[in-house]
XYZ file of C-alpha atoms in Angstrom:
613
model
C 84.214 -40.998 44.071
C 80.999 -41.006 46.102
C 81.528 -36.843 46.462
C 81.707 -36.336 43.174
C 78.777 -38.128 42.114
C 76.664 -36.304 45.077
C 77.053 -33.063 43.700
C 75.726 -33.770 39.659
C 72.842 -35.916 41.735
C 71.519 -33.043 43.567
C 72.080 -30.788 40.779
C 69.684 -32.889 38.612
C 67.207 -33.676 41.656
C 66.886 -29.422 41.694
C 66.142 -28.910 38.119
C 63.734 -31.741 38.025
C 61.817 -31.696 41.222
C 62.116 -28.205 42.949
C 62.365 -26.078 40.567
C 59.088 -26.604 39.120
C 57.455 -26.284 42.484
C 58.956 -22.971 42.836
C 57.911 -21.982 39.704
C 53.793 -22.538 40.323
C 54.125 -20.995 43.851
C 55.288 -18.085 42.399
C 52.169 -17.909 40.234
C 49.932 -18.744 42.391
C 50.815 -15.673 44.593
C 49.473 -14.042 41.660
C 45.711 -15.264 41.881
C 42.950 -13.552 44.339
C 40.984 -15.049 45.984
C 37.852 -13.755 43.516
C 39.170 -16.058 41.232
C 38.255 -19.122 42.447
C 34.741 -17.617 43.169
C 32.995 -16.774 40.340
C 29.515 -16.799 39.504
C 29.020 -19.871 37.166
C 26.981 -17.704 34.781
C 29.828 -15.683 33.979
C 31.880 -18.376 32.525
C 31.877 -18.736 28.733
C 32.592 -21.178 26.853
C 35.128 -20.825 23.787
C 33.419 -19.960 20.861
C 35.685 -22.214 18.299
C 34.320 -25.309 20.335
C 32.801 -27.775 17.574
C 28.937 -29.469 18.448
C 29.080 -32.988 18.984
C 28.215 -34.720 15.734
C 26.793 -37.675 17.282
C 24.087 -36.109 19.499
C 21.383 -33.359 16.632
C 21.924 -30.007 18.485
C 19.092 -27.976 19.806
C 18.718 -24.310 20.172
C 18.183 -22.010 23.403
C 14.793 -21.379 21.556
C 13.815 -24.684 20.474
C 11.366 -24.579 22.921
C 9.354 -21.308 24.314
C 6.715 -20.198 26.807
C 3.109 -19.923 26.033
C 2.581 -17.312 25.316
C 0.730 -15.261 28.110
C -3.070 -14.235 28.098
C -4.337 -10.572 29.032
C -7.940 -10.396 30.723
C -9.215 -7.690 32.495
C -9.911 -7.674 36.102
C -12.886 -9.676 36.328
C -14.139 -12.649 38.153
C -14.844 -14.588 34.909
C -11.374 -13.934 33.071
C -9.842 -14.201 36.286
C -10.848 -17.682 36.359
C -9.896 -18.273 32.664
C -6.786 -17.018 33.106
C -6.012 -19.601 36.334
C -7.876 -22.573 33.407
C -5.195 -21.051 31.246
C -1.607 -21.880 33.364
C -3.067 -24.868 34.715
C -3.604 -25.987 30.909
C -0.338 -24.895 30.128
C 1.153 -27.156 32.936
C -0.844 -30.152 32.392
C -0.619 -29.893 28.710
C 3.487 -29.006 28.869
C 4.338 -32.223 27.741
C 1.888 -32.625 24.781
C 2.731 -29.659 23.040
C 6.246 -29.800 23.270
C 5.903 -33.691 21.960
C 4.206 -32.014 19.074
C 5.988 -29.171 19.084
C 7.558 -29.839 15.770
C 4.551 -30.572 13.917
C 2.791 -27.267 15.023
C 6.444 -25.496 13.506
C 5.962 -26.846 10.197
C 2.135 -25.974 9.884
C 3.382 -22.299 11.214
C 6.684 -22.667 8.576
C 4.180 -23.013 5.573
C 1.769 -20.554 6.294
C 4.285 -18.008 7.412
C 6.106 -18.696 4.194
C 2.948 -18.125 2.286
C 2.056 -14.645 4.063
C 5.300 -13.514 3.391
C 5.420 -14.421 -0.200
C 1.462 -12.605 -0.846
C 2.918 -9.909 1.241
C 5.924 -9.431 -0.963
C 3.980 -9.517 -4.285
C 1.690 -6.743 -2.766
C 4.391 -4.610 -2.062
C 6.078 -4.957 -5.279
C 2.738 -4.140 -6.786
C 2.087 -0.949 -4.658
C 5.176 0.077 -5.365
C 5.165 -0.091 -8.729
C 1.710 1.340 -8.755
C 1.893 4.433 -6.144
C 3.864 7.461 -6.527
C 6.789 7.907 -4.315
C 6.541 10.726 -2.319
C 9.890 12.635 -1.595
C 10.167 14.251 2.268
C 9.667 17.984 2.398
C 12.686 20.449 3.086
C 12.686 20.227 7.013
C 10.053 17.488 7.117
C 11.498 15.161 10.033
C 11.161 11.501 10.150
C 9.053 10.646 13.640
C 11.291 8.352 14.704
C 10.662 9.107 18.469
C 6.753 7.673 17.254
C 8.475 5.024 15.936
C 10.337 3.538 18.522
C 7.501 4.160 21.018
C 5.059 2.210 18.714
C 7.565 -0.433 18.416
C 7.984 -0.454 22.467
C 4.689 -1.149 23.156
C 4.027 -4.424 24.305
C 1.388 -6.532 22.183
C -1.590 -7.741 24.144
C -2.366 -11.121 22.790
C -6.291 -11.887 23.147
C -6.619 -14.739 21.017
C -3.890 -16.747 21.517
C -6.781 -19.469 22.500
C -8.846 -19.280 19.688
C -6.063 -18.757 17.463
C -4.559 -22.131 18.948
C -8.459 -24.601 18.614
C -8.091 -23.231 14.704
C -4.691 -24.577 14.388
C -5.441 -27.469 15.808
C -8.373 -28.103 13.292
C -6.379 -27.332 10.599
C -3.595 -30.224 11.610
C -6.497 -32.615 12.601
C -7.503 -32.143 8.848
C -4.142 -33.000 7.929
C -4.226 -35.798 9.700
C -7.993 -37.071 8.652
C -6.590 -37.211 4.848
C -2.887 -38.819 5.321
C -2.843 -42.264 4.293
C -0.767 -43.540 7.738
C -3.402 -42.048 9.610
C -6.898 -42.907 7.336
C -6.129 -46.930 8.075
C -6.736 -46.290 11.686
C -10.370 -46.249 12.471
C -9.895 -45.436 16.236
C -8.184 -42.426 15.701
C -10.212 -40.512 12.981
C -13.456 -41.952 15.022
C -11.341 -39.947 17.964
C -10.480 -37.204 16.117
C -13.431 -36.432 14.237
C -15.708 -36.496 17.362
C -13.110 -34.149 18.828
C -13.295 -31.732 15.919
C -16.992 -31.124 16.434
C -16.166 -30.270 20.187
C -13.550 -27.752 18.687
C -15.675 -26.354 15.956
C -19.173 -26.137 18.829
C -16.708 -24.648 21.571
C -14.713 -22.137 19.164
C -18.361 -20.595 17.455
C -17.615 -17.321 16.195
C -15.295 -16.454 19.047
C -12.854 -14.240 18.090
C -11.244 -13.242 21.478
C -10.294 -15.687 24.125
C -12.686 -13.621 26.657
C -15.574 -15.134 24.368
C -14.981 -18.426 24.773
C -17.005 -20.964 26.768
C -15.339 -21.865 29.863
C -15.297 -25.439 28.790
C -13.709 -24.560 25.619
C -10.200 -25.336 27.298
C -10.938 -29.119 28.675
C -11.857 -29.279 24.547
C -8.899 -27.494 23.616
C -6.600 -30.162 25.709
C -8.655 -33.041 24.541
C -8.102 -32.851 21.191
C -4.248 -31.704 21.436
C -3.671 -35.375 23.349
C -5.492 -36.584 20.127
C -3.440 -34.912 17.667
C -0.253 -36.073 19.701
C -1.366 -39.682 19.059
C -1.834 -38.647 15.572
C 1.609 -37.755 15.517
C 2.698 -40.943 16.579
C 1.103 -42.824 13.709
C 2.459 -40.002 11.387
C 5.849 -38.491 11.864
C 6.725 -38.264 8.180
C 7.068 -34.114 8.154
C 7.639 -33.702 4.539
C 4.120 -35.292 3.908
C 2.241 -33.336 6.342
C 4.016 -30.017 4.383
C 2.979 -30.975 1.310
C -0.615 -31.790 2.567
C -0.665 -28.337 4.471
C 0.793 -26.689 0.662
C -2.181 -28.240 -0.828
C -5.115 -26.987 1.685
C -3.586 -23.680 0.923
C -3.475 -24.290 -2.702
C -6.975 -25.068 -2.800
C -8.613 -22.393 -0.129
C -6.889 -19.823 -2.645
C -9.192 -21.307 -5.351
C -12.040 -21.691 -3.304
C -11.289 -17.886 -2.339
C -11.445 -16.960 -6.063
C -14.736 -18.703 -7.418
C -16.023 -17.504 -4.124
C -15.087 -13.655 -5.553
C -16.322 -14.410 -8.924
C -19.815 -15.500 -7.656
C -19.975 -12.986 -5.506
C -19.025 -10.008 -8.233
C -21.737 -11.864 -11.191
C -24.393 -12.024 -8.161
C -23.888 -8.651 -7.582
C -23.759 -7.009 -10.932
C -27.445 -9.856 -11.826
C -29.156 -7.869 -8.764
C -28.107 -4.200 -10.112
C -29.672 -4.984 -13.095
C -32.942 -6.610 -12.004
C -36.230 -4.357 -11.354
C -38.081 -4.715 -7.834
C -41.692 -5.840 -8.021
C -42.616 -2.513 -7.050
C -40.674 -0.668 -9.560
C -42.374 -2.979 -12.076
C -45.956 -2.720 -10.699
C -45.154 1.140 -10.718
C -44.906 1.762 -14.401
C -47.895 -0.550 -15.167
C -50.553 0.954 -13.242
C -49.407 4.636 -14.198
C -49.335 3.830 -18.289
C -52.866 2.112 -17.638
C -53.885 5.149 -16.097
C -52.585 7.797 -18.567
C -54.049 6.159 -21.657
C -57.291 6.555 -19.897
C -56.923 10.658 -19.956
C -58.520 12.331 -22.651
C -56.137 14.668 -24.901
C -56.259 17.690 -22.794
C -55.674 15.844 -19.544
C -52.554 14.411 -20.790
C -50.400 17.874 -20.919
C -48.147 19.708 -19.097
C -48.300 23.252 -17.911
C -46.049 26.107 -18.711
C -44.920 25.377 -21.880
C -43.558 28.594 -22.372
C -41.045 28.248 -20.305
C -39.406 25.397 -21.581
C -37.285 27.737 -24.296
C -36.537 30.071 -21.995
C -32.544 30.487 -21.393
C -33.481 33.150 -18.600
C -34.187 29.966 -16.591
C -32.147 27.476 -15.004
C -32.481 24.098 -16.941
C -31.888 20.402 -16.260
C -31.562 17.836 -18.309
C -32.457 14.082 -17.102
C -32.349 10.916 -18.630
C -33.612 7.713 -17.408
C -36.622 5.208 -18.016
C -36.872 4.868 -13.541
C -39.763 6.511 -12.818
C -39.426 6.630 -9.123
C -35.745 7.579 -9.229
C -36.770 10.918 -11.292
C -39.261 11.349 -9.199
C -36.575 12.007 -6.412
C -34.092 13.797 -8.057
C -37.170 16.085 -9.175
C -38.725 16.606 -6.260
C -35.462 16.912 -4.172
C -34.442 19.658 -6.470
C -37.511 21.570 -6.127
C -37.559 21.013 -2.062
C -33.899 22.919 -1.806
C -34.977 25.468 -4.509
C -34.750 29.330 -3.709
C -37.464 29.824 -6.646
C -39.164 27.036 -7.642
C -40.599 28.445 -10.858
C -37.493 29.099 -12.446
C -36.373 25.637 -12.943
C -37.185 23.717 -15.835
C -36.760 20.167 -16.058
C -36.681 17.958 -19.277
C -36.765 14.652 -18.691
C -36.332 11.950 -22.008
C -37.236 8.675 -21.501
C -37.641 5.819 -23.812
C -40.997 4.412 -25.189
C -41.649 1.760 -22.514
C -41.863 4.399 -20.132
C -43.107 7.289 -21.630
C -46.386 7.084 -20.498
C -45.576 6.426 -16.817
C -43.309 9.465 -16.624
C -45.877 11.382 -17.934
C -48.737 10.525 -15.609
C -46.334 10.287 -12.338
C -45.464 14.144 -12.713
C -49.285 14.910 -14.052
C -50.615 13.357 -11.196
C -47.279 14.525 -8.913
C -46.604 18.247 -10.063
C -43.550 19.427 -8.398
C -44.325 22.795 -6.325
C -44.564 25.681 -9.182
C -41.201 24.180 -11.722
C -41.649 23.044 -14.909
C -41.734 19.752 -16.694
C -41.205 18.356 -19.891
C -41.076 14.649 -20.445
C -40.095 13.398 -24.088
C -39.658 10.064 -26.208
C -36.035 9.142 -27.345
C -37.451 7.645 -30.477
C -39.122 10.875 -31.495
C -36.002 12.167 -32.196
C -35.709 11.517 -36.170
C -32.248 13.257 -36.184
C -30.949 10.623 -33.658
C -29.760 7.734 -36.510
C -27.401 5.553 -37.227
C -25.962 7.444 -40.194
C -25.954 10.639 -37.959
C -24.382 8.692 -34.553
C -21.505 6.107 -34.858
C -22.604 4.753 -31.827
C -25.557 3.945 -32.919
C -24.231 1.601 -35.878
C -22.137 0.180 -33.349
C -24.691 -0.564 -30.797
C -27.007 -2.229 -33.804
C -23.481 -4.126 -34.701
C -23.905 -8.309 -34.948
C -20.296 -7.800 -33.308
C -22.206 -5.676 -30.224
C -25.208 -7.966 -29.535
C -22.686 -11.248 -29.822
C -20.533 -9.571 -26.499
C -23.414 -8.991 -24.371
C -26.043 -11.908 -25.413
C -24.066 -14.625 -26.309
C -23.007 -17.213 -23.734
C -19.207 -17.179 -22.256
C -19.203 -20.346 -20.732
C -16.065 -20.748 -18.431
C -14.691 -17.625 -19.653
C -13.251 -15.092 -17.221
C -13.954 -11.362 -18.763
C -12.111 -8.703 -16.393
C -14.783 -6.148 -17.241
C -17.760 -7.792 -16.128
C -19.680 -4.395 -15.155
C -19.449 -3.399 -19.080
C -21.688 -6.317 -19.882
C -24.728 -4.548 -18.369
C -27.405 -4.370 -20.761
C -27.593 -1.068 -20.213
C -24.815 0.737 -22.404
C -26.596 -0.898 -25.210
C -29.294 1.620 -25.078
C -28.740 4.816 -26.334
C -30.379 6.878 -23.451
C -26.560 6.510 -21.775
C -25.078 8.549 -24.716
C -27.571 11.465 -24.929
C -25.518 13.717 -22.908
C -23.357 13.946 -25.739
C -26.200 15.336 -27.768
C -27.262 18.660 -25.644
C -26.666 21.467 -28.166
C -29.342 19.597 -30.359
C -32.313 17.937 -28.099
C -32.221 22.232 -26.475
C -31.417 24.088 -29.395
C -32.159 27.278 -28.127
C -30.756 26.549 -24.780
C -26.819 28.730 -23.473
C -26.361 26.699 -20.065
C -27.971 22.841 -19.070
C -27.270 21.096 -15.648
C -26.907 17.537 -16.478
C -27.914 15.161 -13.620
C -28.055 11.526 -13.354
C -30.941 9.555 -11.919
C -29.421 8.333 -8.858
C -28.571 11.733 -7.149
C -29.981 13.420 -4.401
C -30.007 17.332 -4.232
C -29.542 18.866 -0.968
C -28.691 22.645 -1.749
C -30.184 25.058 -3.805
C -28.371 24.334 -7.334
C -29.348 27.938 -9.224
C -25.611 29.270 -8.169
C -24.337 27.350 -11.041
C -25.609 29.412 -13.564
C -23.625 32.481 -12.201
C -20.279 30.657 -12.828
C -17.413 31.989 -14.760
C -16.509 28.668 -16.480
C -13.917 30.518 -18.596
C -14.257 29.135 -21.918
C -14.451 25.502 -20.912
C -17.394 23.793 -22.261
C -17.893 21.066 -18.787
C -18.409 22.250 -15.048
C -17.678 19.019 -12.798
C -15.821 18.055 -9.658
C -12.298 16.323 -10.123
C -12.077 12.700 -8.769
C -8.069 13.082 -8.645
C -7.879 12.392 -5.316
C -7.148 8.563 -5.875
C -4.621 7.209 -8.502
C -7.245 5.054 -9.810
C -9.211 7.954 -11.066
C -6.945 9.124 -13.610
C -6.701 8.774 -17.218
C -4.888 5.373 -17.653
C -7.227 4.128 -15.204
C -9.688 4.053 -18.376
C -8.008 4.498 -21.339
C -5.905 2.061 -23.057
C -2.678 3.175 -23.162
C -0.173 0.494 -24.951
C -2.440 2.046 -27.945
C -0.025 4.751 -29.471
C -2.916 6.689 -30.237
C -4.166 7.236 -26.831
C -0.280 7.601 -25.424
C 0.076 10.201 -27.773
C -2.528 12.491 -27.719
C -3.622 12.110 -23.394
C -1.268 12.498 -20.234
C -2.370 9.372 -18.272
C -1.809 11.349 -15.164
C -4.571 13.831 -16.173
C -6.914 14.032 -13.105
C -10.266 12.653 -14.102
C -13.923 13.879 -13.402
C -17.667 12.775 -12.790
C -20.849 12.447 -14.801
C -23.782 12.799 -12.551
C -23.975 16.439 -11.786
C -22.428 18.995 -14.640
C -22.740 22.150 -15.737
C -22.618 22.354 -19.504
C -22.014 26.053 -21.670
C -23.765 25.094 -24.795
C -22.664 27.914 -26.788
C -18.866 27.446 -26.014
C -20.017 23.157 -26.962
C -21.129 24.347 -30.842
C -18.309 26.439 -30.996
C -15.733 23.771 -30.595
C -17.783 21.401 -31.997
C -18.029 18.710 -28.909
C -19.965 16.609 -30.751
C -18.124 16.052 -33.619
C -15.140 15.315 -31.897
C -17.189 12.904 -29.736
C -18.116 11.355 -33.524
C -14.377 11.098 -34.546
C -13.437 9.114 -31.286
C -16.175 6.698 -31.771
C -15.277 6.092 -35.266
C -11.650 5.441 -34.311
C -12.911 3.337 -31.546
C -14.966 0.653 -33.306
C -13.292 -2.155 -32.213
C -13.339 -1.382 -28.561
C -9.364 -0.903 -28.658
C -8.926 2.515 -26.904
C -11.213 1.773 -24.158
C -13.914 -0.192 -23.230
C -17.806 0.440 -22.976
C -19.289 3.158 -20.829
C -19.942 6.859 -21.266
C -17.205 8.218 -18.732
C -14.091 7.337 -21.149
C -15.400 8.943 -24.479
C -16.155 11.651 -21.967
C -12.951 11.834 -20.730
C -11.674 12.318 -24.292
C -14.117 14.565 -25.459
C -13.901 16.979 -22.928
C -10.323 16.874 -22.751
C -8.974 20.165 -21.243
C -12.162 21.926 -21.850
C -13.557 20.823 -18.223
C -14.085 23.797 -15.627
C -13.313 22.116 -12.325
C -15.735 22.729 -9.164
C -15.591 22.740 -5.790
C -15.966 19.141 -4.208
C -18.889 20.125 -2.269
C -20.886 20.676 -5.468
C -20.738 17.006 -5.570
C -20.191 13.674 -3.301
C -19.589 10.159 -5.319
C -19.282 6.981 -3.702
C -22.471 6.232 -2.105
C -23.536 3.718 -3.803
C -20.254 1.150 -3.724
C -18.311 2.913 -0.409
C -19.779 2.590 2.821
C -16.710 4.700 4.065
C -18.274 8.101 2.631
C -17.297 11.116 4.993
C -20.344 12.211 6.816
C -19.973 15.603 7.172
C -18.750 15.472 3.477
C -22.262 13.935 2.658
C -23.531 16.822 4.747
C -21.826 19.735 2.993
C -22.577 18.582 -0.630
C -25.068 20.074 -2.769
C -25.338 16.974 -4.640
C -25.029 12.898 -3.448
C -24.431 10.496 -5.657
C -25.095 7.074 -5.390
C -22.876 5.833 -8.061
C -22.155 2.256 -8.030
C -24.337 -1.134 -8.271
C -25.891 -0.526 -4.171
C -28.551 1.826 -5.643
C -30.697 3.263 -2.922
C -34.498 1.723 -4.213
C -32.690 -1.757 -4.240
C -32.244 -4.262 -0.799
C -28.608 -4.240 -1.346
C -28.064 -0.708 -1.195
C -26.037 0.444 1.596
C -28.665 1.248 4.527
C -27.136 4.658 6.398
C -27.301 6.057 2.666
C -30.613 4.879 2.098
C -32.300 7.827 4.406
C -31.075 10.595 1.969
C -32.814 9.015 -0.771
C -36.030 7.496 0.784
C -36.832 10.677 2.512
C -38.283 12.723 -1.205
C -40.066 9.155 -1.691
C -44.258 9.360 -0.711
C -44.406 6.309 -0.135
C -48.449 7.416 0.957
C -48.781 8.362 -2.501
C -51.579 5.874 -4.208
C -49.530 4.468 -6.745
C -46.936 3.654 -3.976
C -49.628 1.972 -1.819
C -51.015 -0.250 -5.012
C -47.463 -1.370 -5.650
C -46.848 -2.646 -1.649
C -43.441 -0.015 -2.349
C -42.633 0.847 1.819
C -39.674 2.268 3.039
């Protein structure tokens, strides 16, 4: 009996115990020995493993470096730079504790910037044409990926940093957890002033005081006890919303002052350019008869000669555009120049240029109300200008009103002396070619060339301002009106008033002027475009303009400080179009020479009017 139970027993005691054991040996033959060595870094983890749910998660970049500081090799960044890591050691703690707060200010603003970012580039690209790659053109990519290889050199991460910090100490002087404690804002507020006196109008970490960073860590140990008394986040976002919210506001009554200011000092006259007219009217009504006229008046219906026409009650700016006409001039006798002025000034002009002849030209001054033909049954824009409708939109108060087209409120478009260039043919009758120029150029080159054009048929000689988007037609005509949509291209490259060559016999041929009349009729309510001479212009002379070369004529000098200066150089004519006029303090001063140089300002009128350069 005992045999045959011995033999099941061992039997069992096999399948149970040694098998097993012979089972692992035999995989464990399999392992090497590099497999109980490995580098603990090269473990992983399995990637279907589940966070904890009772512990909040953080993220490998929850928390990062500061960032470094560049300086160059110099005994005095040197030393920042050590002031720098220590701060970074000794403050490690701080800014991590308040590391969360300093997200949330960054999570707003960032949010902002991308948001104005994103409506600007819907709006450029709904506003700039796209431009398809040329056949063969090749993207630079290999630029590309070099630009975006270079490493960023971070020079203000300091001052960048003390203007955070005042913006959260703000924060904190106007939350209500943090307003009941009287220790802290006492703490913070004295700290803000040693932010604000330290920071000064740094704007590189290099220009910073050297005590700037015992400030810096002074008031983040503040703002960490702020923190403390305040941990609510979703106030301190809304708080940080509303600073936004109102320095956007601030930013746009800031613009609107700024553009009103602007446009109030373009439109006010100098003491000197007031004196100026006084003394010289005094003086001509003093002149007997005789005294009082001009020379050469024979050559004032010559066509043989080169004519200019010039309109404009500044005596001192004609004087300039005159006289730097003349200086450049080949042949000063052949040019003519008619200048029209308006009844305040009439005397004035007359006795500058009596008691300033330019050289051996010619000069004819006249009185815009002598001209009887000029009415308001003849002119539509007079009746419109003498309109109840007219005088209400530039004299009568707009409180609290925002008008978009502030520059068209300028008394000056009122007067009629800005539309006489639409009335050549009949103030020079006998007349075939006229150079119109505006008072607030500057000739440079001899201008008699234009004369000898072949303007083939067209009726206007000017330089195209195409080159921008925003000098095309639907830049100044309206053109939701069906009207203007279907008689213009809006894409039809625009020109300049200030210097132009005008063929008066091909202008009575195709009747300029009465087509000028029709649009001004049709335009009575100021629906197809607003005030100004340039839009009528554009529609008058539409397709009849003879485009020159750019050189004839340089805009922008008196609004864009930017100008090209070997464009300014080339030109024949400068123009100082804009509201920074050259004879007032806020024109732009490297322009200013080009102007002030055909200004004697030894001349005696000059000296009795205190006018200097």
């Amino acid at each position: 009996m005992k045999m045959r139970l011995r033999k099941p027993v061992l039997a069992f005691l096999f399948l149970t115990v040694l098998a097993p054991i012979l089972l692992y040996t035999d995989k464990l033959s399999t392992f090497s020995a590099d497999d109980f060595f490995q580098e603990p870094s090269s473990l992983t983890l399995n990637p279907d493993a589940r966070a904890l749910n009772l512990l909040p998660q953080e993220s490998s970049t929850a928390l990062k470096e500061p960032l470094g500081i560049v300086y160059s090799q110099n005994s005095t960044e040197t030393e920042n730079a050590r002031r720098t890591r220590q701060l970074n050691e000794e403050s490690n703690t701080n800014v991590i504790g308040d590391n969360r707060s300093t997200d949330i200010i960054r999570q707003v603003t960032t949010h902002h910037q991308q948001h104005n970012k994103t409506q600007k580039l819907k709006l450029s690209l709904s506003t700039e044409p796209k431009q398809e790659p040329q056949s063969g053109e090749k993207k630079p990519a290999k630029a590309k990926s070099e630009k975006r290889n270079q490493p960023d050199v971070v020079t203000d991460a300091r001052v960048r940093q003390m203007k955070d910090q005042l913006i959260r100490a703000r924060v904190y002087l106007s939350l209500s957890a943090t307003r009941t404690n009287a220790h802290f804002i006492r703490e913070l507020r004295l700290h803000m002033k040693e932010v604000q006196k330290a920071l000064g109008d740094a704007t590189k970490d290099s220009d910073l005081h050297k005590n700037a960073f015992d400030k810096l860590r002074a008031m983040e140990q503040t703002l960490a006890k702020g923190k403390q008394i305040q941990d609510d986040c979703t106030a301190v976002v809304k708080k940080l919303r509303a600073i936004i919210h109102s320095t956007e506001e601030q930013l746009i009554v800031h613009k609107k002052q700024t553009l009103f200011l602007t446009h109030l000092t373009a439109k006010t006259v100098p003491k000197g350019l007031h004196c100026l007219p006084l003394r010289l009217s005094a003086d001509y009504h003093s002149l007997n008869s005789s005294a009082q006229q001009f020379t050469n008046e024979e050559k004032l219906q010559d066509p043989r000669l080169f004519h200019y026409a010039l309109f404009s009650d500044n005596v001192l700016a004609t004087a300039v555009v005159v006289n730097s006409t003349v200086s450049n001039a080949k042949d000063s006798s052949r040019h003519v120049f008619h200048i029209v002025t308006d009844r305040l000034n009439y005397a004035a002009m007359r006795m500058w240029f009596l008691a300033n002849p330019p050289a051996n030209a010619t000069i004819e001054v006249q009185n815009v109300e002598e001209f009887t033909w000029l009415n308001a049954s003849y002119s539509p824009v007079l009746q419109q200008l003498a309109s109840r409708k007219m005088i209400d939109y530039y004299f009568k108060s707009h409180h609290g009103e925002l008008d978009p087209n502030l520059k068209f409120r300028n008394p000056k478009y009122l007067s009629i002396m800005n539309h006489l260039r639409f009335y050549l043919p009949e103030i020079f009758p006998k007349l075939n070619k006229v150079v119109f120029l505006d008072d607030d150029i500057v000739v440079q080159k001899d201008l008699s060339g234009l004369w000898s054009l072949d303007m083939t048929g067209k009726v206007n000689g000017a330089v195209e301002t195409c080159g921008e988007s925003f000098h095309r037609f639907d830049r100044y005509l309206n053109f939701s009106n069906p009207l203007i949509a279907k008689n213009f291209d809006p894409h039809a490259c625009g020109w300049a008033y200030g210097m132009n060559i005008f063929d008066l016999e091909e202008w009575k041929k195709q009747n300029i002027t009465g087509i000028y009349h029709r649009w001004q009729n049709l335009n009575e309510e100021r629906e197809l475009w607003k005030l100004g001479t340039l839009p009528p212009g554009l529609i008058t002379f539409y397709k009849r303009v003879f485009p020159l070369e750019k050189s004839w004529h340089v805009l922008g000098l008196g609004y864009n400080p930017n100008v090209n200066q070997k464009e300014i150089e080339r030109a024949a004519v400068i123009h100082y179009n804009g509201n920074l006029k050259p004879w007032l303090e806020i024109g732009i001063a490297k322009f200013r020479g080009y102007w002030s140089r055909f200004v004697d300002y030894d001349q005696a009128y000059m000296r009795e009017c205190n006018m200097s350069p």
